[in-house]
Short mmCIF file of C-alpha atoms and ligand atoms in Angstrom, two decimals:
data_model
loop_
_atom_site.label_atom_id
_atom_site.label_comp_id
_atom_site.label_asym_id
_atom_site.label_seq_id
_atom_site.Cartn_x
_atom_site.Cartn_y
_atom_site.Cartn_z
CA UNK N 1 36.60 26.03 -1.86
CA UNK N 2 39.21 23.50 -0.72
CA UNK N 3 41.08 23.29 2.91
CA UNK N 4 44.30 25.45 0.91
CA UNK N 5 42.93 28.74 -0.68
CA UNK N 6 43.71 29.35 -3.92
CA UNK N 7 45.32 32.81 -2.45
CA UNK N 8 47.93 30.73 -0.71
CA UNK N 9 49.41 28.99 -3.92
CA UNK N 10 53.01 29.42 -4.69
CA UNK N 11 52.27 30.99 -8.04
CA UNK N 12 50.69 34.33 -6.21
CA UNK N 13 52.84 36.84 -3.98
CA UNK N 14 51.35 37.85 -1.00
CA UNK N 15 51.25 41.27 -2.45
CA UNK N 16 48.53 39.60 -4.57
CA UNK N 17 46.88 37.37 -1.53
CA UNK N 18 46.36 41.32 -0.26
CA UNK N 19 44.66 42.92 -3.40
CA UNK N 20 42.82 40.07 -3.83
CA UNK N 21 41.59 40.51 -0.19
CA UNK N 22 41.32 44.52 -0.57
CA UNK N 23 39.54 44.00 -3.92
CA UNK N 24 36.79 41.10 -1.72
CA UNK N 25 35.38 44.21 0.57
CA UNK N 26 35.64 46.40 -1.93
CA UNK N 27 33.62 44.70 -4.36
CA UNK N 28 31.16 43.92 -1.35
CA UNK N 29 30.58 47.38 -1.05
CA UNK N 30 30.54 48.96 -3.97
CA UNK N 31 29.32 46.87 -6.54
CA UNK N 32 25.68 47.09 -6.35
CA UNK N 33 22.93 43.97 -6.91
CA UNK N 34 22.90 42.77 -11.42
CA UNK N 35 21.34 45.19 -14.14
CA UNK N 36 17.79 44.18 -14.55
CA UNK N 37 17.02 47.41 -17.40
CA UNK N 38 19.02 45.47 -20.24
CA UNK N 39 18.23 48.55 -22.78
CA UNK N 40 21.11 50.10 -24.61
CA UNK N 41 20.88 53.34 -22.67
CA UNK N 42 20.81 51.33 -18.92
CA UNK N 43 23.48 49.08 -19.81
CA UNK N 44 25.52 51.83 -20.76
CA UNK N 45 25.04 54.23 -18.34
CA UNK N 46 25.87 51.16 -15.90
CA UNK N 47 29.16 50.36 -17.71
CA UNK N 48 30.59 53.74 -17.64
CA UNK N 49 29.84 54.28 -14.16
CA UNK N 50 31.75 51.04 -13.22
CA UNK N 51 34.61 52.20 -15.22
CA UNK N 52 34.19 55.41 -13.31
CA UNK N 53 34.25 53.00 -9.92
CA UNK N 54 36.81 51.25 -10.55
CA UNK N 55 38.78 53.96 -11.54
CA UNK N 56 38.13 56.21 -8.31
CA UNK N 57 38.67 52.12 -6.37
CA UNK N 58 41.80 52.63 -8.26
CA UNK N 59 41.60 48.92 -9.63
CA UNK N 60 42.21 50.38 -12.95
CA UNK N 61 45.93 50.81 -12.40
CA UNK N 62 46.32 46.98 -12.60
CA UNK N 63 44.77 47.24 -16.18
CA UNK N 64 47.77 49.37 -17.35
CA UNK N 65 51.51 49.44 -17.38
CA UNK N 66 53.89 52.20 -16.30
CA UNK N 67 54.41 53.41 -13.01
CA UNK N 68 54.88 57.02 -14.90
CA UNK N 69 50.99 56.95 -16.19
CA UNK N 70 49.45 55.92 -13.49
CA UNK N 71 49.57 52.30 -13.65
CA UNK N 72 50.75 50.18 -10.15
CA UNK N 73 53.71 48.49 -12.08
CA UNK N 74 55.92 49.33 -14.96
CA UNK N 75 54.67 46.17 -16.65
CA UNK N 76 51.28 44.69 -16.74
CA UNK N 77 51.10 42.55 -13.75
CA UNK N 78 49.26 39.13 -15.24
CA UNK N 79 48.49 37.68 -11.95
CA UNK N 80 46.70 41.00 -10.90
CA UNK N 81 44.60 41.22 -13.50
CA UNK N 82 43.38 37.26 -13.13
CA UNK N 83 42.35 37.78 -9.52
CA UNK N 84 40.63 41.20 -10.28
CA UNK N 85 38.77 39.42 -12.87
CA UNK N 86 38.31 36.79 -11.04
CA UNK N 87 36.89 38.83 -8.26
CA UNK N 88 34.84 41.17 -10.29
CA UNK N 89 33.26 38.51 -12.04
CA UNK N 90 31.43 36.83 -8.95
CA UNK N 91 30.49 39.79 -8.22
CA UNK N 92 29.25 41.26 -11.51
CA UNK N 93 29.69 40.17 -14.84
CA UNK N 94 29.82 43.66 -16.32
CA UNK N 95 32.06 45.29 -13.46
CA UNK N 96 34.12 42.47 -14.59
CA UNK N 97 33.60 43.38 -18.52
CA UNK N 98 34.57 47.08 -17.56
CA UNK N 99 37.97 45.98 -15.87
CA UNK N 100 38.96 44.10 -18.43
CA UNK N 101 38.05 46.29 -21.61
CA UNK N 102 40.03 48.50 -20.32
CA UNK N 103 42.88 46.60 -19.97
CA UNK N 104 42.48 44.78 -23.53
CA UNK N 105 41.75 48.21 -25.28
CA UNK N 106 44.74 50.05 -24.01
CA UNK N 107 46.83 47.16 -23.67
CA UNK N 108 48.84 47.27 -26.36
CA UNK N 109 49.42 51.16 -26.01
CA UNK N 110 50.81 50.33 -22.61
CA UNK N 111 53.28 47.11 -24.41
CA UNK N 112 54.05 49.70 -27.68
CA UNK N 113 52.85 52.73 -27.41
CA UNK N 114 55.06 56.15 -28.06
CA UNK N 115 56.11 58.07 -24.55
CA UNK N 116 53.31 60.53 -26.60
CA UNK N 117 50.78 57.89 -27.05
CA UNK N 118 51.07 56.48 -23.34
CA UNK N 119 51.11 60.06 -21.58
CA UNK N 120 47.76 60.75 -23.25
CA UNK N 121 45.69 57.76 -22.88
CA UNK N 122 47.12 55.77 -19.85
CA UNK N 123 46.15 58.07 -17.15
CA UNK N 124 42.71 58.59 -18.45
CA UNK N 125 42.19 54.80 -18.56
CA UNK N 126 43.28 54.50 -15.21
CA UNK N 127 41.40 57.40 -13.34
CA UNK N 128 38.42 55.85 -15.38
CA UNK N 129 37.90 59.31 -16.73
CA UNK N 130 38.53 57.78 -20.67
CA UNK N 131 36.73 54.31 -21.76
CA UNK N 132 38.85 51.71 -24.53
CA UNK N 133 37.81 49.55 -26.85
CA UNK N 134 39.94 46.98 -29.22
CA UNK N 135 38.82 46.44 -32.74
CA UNK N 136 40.01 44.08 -34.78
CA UNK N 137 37.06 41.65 -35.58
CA UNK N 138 35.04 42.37 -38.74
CA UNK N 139 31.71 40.45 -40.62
CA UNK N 140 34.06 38.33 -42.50
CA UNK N 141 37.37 38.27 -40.26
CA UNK N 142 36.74 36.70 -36.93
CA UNK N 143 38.32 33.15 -36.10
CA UNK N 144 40.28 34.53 -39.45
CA UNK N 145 42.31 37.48 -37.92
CA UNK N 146 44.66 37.66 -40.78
CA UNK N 147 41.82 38.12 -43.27
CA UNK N 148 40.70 41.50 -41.98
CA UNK N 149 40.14 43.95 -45.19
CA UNK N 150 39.83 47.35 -43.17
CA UNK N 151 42.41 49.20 -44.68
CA UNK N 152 44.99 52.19 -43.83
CA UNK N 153 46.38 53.95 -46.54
CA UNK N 154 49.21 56.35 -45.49
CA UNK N 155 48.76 59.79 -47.22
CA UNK N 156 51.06 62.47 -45.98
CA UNK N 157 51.85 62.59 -42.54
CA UNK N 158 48.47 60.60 -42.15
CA UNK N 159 46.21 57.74 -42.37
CA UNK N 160 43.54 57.21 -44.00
CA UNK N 161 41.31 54.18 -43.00
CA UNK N 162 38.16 52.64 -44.97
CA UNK N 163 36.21 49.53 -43.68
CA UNK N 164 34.09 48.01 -40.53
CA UNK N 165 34.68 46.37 -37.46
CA UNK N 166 32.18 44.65 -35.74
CA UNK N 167 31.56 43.14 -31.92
CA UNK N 168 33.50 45.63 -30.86
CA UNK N 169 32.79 45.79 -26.69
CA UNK N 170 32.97 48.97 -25.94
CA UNK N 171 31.33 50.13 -29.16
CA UNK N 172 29.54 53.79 -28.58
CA UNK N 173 30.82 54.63 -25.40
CA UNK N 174 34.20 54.21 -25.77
CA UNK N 175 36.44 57.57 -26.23
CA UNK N 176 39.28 55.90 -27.95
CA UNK N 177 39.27 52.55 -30.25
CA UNK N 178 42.41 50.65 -31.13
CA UNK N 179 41.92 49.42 -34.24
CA UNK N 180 43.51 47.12 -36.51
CA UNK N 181 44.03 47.53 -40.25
CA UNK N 182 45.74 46.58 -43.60
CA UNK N 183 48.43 48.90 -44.45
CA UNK N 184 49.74 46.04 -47.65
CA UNK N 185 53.45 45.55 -46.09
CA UNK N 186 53.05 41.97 -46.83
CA UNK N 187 50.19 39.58 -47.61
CA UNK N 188 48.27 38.13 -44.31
CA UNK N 189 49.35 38.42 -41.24
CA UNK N 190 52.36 40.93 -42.35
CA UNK N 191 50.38 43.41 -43.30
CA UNK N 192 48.21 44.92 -40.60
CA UNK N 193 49.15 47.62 -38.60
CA UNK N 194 47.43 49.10 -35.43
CA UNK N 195 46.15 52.65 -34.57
CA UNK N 196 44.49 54.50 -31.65
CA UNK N 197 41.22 56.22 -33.29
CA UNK N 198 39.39 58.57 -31.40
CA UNK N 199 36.24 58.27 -30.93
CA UNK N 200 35.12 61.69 -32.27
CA UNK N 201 36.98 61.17 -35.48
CA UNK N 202 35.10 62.26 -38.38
CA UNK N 203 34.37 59.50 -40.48
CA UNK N 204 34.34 57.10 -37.78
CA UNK N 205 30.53 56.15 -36.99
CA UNK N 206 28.70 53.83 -34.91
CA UNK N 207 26.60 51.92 -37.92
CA UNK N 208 24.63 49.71 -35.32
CA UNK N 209 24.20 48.97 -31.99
CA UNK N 210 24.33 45.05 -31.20
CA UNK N 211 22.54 43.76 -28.09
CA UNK N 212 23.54 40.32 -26.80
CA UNK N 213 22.17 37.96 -24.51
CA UNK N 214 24.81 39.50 -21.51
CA UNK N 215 24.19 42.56 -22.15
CA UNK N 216 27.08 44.75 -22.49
CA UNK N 217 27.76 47.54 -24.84
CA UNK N 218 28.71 45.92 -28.05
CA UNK N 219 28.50 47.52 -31.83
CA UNK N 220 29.78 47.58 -35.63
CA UNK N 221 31.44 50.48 -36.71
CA UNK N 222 32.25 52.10 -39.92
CA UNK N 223 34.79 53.64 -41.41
CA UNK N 224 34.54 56.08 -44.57
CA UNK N 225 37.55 58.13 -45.28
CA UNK N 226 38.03 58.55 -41.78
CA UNK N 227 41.83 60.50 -41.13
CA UNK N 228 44.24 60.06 -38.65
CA UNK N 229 47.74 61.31 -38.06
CA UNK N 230 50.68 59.27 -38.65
CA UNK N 231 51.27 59.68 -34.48
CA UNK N 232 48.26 57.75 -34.27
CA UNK N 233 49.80 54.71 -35.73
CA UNK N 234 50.95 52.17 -32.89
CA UNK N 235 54.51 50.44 -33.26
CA UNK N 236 55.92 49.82 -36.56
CA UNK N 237 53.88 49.62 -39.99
CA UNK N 238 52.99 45.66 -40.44
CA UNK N 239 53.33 45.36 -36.69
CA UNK N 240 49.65 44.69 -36.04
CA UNK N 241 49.60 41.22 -36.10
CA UNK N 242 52.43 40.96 -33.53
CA UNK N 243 50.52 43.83 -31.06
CA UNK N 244 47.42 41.79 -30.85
CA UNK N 245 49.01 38.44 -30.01
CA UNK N 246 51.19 40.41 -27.06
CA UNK N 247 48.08 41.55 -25.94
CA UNK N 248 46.21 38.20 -26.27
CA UNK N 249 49.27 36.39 -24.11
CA UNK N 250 48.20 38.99 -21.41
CA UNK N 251 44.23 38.97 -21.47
CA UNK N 252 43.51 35.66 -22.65
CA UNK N 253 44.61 34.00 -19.67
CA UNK N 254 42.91 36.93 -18.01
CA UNK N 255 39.11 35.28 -19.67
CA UNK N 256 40.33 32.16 -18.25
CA UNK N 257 40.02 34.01 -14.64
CA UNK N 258 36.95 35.39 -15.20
CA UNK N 259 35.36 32.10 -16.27
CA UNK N 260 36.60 30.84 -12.94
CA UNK N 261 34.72 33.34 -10.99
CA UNK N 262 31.72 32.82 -12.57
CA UNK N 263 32.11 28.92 -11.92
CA UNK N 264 32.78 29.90 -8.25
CA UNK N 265 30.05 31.87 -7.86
CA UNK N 266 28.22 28.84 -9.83
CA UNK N 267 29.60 26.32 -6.78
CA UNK N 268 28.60 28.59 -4.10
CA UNK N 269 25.15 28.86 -5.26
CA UNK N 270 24.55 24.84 -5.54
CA UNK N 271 25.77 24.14 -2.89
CA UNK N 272 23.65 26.54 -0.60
CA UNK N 273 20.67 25.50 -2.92
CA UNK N 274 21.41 21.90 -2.86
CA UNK N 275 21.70 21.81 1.39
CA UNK N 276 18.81 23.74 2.26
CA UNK N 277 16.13 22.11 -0.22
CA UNK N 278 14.25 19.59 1.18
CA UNK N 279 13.30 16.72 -0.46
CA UNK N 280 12.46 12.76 -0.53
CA UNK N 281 12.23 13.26 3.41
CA UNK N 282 15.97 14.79 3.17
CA UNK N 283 18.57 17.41 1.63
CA UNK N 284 19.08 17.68 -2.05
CA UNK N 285 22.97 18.14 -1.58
CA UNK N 286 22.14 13.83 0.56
CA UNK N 287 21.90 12.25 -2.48
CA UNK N 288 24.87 10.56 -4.19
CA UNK N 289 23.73 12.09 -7.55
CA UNK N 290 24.12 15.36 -6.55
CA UNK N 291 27.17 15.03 -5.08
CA UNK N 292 28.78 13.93 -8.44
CA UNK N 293 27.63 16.69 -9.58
CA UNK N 294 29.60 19.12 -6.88
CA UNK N 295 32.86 16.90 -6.43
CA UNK N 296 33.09 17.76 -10.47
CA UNK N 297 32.25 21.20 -10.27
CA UNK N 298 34.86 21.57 -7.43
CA UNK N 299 37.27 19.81 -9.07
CA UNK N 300 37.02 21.36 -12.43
CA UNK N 301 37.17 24.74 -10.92
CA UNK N 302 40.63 23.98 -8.83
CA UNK N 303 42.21 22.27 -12.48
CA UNK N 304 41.11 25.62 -14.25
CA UNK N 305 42.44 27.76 -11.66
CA UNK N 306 45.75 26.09 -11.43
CA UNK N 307 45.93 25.91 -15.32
CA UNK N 308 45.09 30.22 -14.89
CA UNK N 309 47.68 31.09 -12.54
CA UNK N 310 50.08 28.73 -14.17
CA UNK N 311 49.62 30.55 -17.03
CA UNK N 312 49.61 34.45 -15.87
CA UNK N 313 52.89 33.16 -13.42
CA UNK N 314 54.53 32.27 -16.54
CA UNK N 315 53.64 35.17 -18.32
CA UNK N 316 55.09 37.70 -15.41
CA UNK N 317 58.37 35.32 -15.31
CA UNK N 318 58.66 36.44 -19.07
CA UNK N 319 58.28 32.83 -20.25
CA UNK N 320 56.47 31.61 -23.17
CA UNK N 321 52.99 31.58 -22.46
CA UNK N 322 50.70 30.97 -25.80
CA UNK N 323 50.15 27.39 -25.13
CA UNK N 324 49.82 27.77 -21.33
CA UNK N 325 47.38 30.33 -21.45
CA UNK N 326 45.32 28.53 -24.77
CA UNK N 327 44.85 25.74 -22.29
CA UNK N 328 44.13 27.97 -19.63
CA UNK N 329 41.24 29.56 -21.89
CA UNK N 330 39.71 26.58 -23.20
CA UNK N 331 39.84 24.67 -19.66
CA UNK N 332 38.24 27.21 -17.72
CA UNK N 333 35.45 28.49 -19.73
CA UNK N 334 34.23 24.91 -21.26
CA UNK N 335 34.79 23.66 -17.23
CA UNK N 336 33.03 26.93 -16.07
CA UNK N 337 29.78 26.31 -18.51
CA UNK N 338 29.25 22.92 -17.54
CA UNK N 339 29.63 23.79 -13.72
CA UNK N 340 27.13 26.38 -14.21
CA UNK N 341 24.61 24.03 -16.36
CA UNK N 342 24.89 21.66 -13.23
CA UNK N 343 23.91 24.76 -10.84
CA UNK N 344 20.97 25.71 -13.14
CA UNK N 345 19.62 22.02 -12.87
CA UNK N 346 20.17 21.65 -8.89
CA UNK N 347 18.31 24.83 -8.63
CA UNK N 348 14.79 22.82 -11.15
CA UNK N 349 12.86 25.19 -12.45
CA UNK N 350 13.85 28.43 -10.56
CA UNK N 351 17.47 27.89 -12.16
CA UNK N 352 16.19 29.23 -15.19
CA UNK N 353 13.81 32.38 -13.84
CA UNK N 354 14.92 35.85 -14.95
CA UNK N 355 17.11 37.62 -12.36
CA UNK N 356 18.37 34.45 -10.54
CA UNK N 357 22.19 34.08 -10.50
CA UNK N 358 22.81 30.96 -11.75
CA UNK N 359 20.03 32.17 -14.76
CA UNK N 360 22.07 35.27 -15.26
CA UNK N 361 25.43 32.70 -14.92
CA UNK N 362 24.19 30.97 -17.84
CA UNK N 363 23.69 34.12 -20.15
CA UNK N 364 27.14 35.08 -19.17
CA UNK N 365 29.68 32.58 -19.51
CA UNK N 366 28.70 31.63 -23.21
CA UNK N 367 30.55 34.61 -24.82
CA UNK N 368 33.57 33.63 -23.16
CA UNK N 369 33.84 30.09 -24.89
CA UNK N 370 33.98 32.70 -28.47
CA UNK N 371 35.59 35.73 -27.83
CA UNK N 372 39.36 36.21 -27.88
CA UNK N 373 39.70 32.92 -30.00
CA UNK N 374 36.63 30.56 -29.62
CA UNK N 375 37.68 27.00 -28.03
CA UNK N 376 38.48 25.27 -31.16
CA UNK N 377 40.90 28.50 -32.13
CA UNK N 378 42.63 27.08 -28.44
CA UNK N 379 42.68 23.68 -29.55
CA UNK N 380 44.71 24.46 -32.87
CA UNK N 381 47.16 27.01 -30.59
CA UNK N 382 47.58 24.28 -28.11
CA UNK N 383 48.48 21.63 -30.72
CA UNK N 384 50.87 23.06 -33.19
CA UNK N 385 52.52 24.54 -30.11
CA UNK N 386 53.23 21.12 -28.99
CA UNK N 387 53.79 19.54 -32.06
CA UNK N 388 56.69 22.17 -32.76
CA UNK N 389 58.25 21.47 -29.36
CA UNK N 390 58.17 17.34 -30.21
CA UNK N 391 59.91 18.06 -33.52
CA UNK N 392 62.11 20.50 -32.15
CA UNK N 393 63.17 18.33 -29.43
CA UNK N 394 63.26 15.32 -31.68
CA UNK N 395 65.81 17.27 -33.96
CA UNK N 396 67.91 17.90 -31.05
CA UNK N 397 67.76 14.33 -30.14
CA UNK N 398 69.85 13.72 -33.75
C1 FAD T 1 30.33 39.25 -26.58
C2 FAD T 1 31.41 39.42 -27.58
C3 FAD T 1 32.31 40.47 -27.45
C4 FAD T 1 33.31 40.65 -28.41
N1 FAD T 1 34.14 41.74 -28.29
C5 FAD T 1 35.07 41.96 -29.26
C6 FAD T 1 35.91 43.13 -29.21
O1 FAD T 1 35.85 43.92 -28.26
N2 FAD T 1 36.76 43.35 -30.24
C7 FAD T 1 36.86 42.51 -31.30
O2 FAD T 1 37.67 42.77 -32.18
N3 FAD T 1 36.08 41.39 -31.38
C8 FAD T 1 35.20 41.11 -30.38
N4 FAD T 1 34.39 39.98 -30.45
C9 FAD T 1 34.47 39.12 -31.64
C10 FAD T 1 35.14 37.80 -31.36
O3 FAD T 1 36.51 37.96 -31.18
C11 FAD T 1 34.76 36.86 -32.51
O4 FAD T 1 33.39 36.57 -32.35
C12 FAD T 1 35.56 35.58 -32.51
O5 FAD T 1 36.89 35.84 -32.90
C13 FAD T 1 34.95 34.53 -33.47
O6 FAD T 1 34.75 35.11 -34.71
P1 FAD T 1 33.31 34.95 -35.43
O7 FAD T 1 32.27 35.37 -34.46
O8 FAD T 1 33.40 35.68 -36.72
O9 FAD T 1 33.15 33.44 -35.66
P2 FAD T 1 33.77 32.56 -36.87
O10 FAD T 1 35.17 32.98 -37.14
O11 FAD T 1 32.81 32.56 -38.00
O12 FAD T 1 33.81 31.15 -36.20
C14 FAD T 1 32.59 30.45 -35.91
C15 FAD T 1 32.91 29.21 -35.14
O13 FAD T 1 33.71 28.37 -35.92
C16 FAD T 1 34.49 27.55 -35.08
N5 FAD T 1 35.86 27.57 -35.56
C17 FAD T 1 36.69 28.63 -35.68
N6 FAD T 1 37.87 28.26 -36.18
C18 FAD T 1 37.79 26.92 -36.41
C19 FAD T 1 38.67 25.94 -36.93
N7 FAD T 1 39.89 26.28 -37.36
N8 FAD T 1 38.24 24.66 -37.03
C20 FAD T 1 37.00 24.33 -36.63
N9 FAD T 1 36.12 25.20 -36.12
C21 FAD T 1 36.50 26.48 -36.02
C22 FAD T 1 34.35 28.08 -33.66
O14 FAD T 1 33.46 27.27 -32.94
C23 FAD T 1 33.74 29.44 -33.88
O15 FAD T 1 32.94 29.84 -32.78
C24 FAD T 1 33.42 39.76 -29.49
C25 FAD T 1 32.53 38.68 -29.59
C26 FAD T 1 31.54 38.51 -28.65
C27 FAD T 1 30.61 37.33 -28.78
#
C-alpha cells in the first residue's frame, strides 16, 4: 500500500517478487467468489477441490520439501509459503486454509520423515491428489501441549494408539493425520512421539464433526485400539515434542502472513468504501476521524509485514527464529483484527451483512489469534526468549 512494495524488500529474492506475481493472476483466475453453503458437505467439497487447484496450480510444491518428491526446493522455503498465504488469503480464506494444512500436516514428514515415509506422502500432497491434517490438540491439552494423554504403546513391530484429538482442520477429509502421542520415554514434553495415521485405519474414527464460525472442515477424532506399524512412527521415540516445534518455527510465521492478507484485503476495502460514500455534503475517507483510522490500519499492516518476513528470512538463513516469528504471530493477527474491526465500522451497518467481505473478514481472522499458540502462548515465547538472552549475555559480561 505504500510508494515501496512490500515485494521489493531486501528480505525477498526476486525469485519470490515473481511467484508472488505468478501466484496474483493466478489466484484472479482461479479462485472463484467466498462459500456462501457453509454445510459440512459444501465446505468440504470446496476444500478438497482447492487442494485439488492448487495442486494442478502447482502451489503445493512450496508446502513441501525435497526436490526428489515433488517439492520446488530441498528445504521448505519460509518466505514462499508467507507470500502464498499471504496471497491466498485476500483472495479466499479457505484456499488459504487448504495451502497451508497441507503444509502444517506434512510438514514435519518433509523435516523427519524416512526416505519411505517422504516417497509416499510428499508427492501426493503436492499433486493435491492426498489431503493432511496435524493432530496434536485434545479436550484437555491445548495451550498445554505437553499434557496430551493420547497414548502409543509399542507392541511388536507396531503401535498401538488409544485416545482423542480434537480441532483437528482437516478432520474427515483428510487421507493421512499426523498425530502426536505419549509413548512414556520421559514425563512431559519427553515423552511424545509422532506418527503418520492413515485415515482408513481401523480404529481411527471421526467421533464428531465441529462447525466453526469460518467454516472449514474441523473435527474430534477417536482412537480405540487403533494399530499402526512401527514404520509409521516419525523420527525417534520421545521426539514428538521437538517435531512439532520445527514445524511451528516454519508455519507460525506462515499465520502471521495470512493475517496480513486478510488486513490487506481489510485496507483495500475501507478505503474504496470510505472515498466513494457520501456524506455531511462530502467523502467519508474527508474526515480527520477516518483517516486515523486508515493511517493505523496502514501502518499496522507494514510493522506486521516487516515483523513476517523478518521472521521467515531468518528462518531460511537457518537462524533462530522462535522469538522472531512469536512476535511475528502475535503482531499480525491482534494488528490484523483491529484493522478489520475499523473496516467493519467505516462500512455502518452493511459491514456486518452476511456475504460482505469485511463481514466474512471478521469471522475469519479470530481463529488465527488461537490456533498454533493463542496470543498470550506468544507473549510467554517472546519473553523467556528474551529474558534468557539478557542473562546469557549478562553472564558473559562477568
Ligand atoms: C479453527 C481452529 C483450527 C484448529 N486446528 C487445529 C489442528 O489442525 N490441529 C490441532 O492439533 N489443533 C488445532 N486447533 C487447536 C488449537 O491449537 C487450540 O485451540 C489452541 O492451542 C488453544 O487450545 P485450547 O483451545 O484448548 O485453549 P486453552 O488451552 O484452554 O486456552 C484458552 C485461552 O487461555 C489463554 N491462555 C493460554 N495460555 C495462557 C497462559 N499461559 N496465561 C494466560 N492465558 C493463557 C489464551 O487466551 C487461550 O486462548 C485449532 C483451533 C481452532 C480454533
Amino acid at each position: 500500500m505504500t510508494s515501496s512494495s512490500h515485494l521489493d524488500w531486501p528480505f525477498l529474492e526476486p525469485r519470490h517478487k515473481a511467484l508472488a506475481i505468478e501466484l496474483e493472476r493466478w489466484a484472479g483466475r482461479a479462485l472463484s467468489a467466498e462459500l456462501h453453503d457453509h454445510s459440512v458437505r459444501a465446505v468440504d467439497d470446496a476444500c478438497r477441490k482447492l487442494v485439488r487447484q492448487l495442486g494442478e496450480g502447482g502451489w503445493l510444491k512450496y508446502a513441501i520439501g525435497g526436490t526428489a518428491y515433488g517439492a520446488s526446493a530441498d528445504t521448505i522455503d519460509t518466505r514462499a509459503v508467507c507470500l502464498i498465504r499471504e496471497t491466498l488469503a485476500r483472495y479466499s480464506g479457505l484456499a488459504d486454509f487448504a495451502f497451508a494444512m497441507q503444509g502444517l500436516g506434512s510438514g514435519a514428514i518433509s523435516i523427519f520423515g524416512s526416505p519411505e515415509q517422504k516417497d509416499r506422502y510428499l508427492p501426493c500432497v503436492a499433486k493435491g491428489t492426498a489431503i493432511a491434517a496435524f493432530a496434536i490438540s485434545e479436550p484437555d491439552a491445548g495451550s498445554d501441549v505437553a499434557a496430551l494423554q493420547c497414548a502409543a504403546r509399542q507392541d511388536g513391530d507396531s503401535y498401538v494408539i488409544n485416545g482423542e484429538k480434537t480441532w483437528i482442520s482437516n478432520g474427515g477429509i483428510a487421507d493421512f493425520y499426523l498425530v502426536f502421542a505419549r509413548t512414556g520415554e520421559a514425563a512431559g514434553a519427553k515423552g511424545i512421539s509422532a506418527f503418520i495415521v492413515d485415515a482408513d485405519a481401523r480404529g481411527l474414527e471421526i467421533a464428531e464433526r465441529i462447525e466453526v464460525m469460518a467454516p472449514h472442515p474441523l473435527a474430534r477424532l477417536v482412537f480405540q485400539d487403533c494399530r499402526v506399524p512401527a514404520a509409521q512412527r516419525l523420527g525417534d521415540p520421545g521426539q514428538g515434542f521437538k517435531i512439532t516445534m520445527s514445524t511451528l518455527d516454519i508455519f507460525r510465521s506462515s499465520v502471521a502472513a495470512a493475517a496480513l492478507g486478510f488486513a490487506r484485503c481489510a485496507l483495500h476495502e475501507a478505503l474504496s468504501r470510505s472515498t466513494s460514500r457520501k456524506m455531511f455534503g462530502q467523502q467519508l475517507a474527508d474526515f480527520q476521524l477516518t483517516q486515523a483510522k486508515l493511517a493505523k490500519m496502514a501502518t499496522d499492516i507494514d510493522s506486521a509485514a516487516l515483523l513476517t518476513y523478518r521472521a521467515a528470512w531468518l528462518k531460511d538463513m537457518g537462524l533462530p527464529v522462535t522469538v522472531e516469528a512469536a512476535m511475528a504471530k502475535m503482531t499480525a493477527t491482534e494488528i490484523a483484527q483491529q484493522a478489520i474491526d475499523s473496516a467493519v465500522q467505516i462500512f455502518g451497518a452493511l459491514g456486518v451483512v452476511s456475504g460482505e467481505t469485511v463481514e466474512r473478514l471478521y469471522r475469519e481472522i479470530r481463529p488465527l489469534r488461537i490456533y498454533e499458540g493463542a496470543t498470550e502462548v506468544q507473549q510467554l515465547i517472546i519473553a523467556r526468549g528474551i529474558i534468557k538472552m539478557h542473562q546469557e549475555s549478562e553472564r558473559k559480561r562477568g
